[in-house]
CSV table of C-alpha atoms in Angstrom, one decimal:
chain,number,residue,atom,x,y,z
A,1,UNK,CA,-37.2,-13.1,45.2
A,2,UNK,CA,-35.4,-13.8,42.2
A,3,UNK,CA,-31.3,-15.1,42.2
A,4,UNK,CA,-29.4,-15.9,39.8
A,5,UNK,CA,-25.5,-16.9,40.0
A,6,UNK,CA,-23.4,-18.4,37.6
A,7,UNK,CA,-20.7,-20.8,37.8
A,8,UNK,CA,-18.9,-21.8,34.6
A,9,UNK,CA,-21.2,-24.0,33.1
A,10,UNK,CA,-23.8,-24.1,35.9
A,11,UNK,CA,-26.2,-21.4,36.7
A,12,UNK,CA,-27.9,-21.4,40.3
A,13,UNK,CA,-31.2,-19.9,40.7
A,14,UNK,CA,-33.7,-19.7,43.5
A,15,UNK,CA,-36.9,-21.0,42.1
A,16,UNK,CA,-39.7,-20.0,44.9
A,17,UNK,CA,-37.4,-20.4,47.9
A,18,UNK,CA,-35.4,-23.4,47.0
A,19,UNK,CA,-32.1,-23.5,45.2
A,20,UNK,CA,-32.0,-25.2,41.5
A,21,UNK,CA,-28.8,-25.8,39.4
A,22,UNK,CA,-29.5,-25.3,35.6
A,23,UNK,CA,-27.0,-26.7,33.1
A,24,UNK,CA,-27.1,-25.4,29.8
A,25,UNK,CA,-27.6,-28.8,27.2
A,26,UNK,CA,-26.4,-27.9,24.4
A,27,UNK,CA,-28.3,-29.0,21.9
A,28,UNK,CA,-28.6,-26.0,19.3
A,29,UNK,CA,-31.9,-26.1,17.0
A,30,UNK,CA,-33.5,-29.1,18.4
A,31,UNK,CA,-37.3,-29.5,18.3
A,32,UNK,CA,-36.8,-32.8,20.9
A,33,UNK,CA,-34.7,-33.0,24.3
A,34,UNK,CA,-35.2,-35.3,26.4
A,35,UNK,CA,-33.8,-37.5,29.1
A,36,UNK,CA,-33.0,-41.3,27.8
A,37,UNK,CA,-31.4,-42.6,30.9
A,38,UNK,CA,-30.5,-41.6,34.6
A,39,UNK,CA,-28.1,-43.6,36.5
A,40,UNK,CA,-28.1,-43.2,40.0
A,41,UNK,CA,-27.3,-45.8,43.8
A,42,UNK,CA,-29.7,-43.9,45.4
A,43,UNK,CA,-33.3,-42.4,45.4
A,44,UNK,CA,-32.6,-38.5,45.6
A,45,UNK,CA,-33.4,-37.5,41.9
A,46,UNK,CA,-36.7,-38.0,40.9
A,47,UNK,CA,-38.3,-36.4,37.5
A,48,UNK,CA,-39.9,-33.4,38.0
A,49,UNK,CA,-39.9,-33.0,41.6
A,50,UNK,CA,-36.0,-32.9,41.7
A,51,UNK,CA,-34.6,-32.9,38.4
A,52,UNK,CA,-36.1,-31.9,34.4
A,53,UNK,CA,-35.7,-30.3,31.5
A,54,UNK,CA,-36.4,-26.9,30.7
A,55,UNK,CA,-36.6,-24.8,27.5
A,56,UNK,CA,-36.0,-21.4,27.8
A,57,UNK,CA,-36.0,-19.3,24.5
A,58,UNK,CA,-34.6,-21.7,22.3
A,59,UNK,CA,-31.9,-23.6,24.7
A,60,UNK,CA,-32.6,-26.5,26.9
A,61,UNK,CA,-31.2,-27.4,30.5
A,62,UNK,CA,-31.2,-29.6,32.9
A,63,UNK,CA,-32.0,-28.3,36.4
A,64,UNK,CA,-31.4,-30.5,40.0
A,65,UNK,CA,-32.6,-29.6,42.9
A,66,UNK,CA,-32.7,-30.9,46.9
A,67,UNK,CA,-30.7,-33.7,47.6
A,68,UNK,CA,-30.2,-34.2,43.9
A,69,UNK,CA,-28.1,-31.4,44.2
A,70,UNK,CA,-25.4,-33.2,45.9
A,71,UNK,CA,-26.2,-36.7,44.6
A,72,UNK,CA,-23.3,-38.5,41.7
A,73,UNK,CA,-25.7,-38.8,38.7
A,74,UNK,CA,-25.1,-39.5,34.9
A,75,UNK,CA,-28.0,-38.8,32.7
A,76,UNK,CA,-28.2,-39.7,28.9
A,77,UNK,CA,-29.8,-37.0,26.8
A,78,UNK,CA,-30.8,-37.3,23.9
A,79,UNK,CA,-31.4,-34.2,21.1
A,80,UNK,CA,-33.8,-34.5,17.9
A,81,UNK,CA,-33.2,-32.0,14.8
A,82,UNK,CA,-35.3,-31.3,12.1
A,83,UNK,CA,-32.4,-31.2,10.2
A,84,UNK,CA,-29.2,-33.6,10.4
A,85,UNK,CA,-27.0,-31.7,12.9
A,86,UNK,CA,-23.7,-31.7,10.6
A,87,UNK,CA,-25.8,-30.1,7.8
A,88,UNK,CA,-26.4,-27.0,10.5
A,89,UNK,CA,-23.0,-26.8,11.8
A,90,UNK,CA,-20.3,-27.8,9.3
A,91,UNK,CA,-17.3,-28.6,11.7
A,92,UNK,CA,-16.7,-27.7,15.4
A,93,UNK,CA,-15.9,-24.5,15.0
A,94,UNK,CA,-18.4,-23.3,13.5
A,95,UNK,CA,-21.0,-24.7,16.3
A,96,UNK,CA,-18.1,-23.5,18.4
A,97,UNK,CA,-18.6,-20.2,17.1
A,98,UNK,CA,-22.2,-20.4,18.0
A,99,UNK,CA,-22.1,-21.6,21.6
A,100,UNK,CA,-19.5,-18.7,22.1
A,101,UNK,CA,-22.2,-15.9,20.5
A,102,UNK,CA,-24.9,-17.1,23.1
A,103,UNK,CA,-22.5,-17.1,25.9
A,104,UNK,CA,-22.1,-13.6,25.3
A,105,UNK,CA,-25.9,-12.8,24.5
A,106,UNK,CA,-26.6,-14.3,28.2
C-alpha cells in the first residue's frame, strides 16, 4: 500500500514496505541534480540502496531510507540550468513566488 505523510519540508512515504523520507531540492528548471559530496562517521547511507535522487515531474528530492534515516548527514548538491539561474528568477521573491505556487499545486 501506498502512504504518504508530510512534514513541513519532509514528505514520508512507504515505498514497497519500508519507510523513505523525500526532501524536496529545490532546484527549479534544472536539467542536472546531483549529489557532489556526502559527509557522514558512519556507514549507514549508501547511494541507491539507502539514499538518491529522484525526479518527479519536474522537481528533484532526495529520499533516505533505513538507518540513514536516523543517521547526521550533510550532502552537497549541486543543480545545472540551461539557463543562468538569476536570468530565470530575477530576485528572491520572485523564485519565492514560485516555490509558494508548487506548494500549493502539491
Amino acid at each position: 500500500p501506498y502512504h504518504r505523510k508530510q512534514l513541513d519540508e519532509v514528505v514520508q512515504e512507504d515505498h514497497e514496505g519500508e519507510e523513505r523520507e523525500y526532501c524536496d531540492l529545490v532546484c527549479p528548471n534544472s536539467h542536472t541534480v546531483f549529489i557532489s559530496y556526502i559527509d557522514q562517521g558512519h556507514r549507514a547511507c549508501f547511494n541507491y540502496i539507502t539514499y538518491q535522487i529522484e525526479k518527479r515531474a519536474e522537481e528533484r528530492y532526495l529520499w533516505r531510507s533505513g538507518k540513514c534515516l536516523n543517521s547526521t548527514v550533510n550532502y552537497r548538491i549541486g543543480c545545472k540550468f540551461d539557463d543562468p539561474f538569476d536570468t530565470q528568477f530575477k530576485s528572491d521573491n520572485e523564485i519565492l513566488a514560485h516555490l509558494r505556487a508548487r506548494a500549493r499545486r502539491a
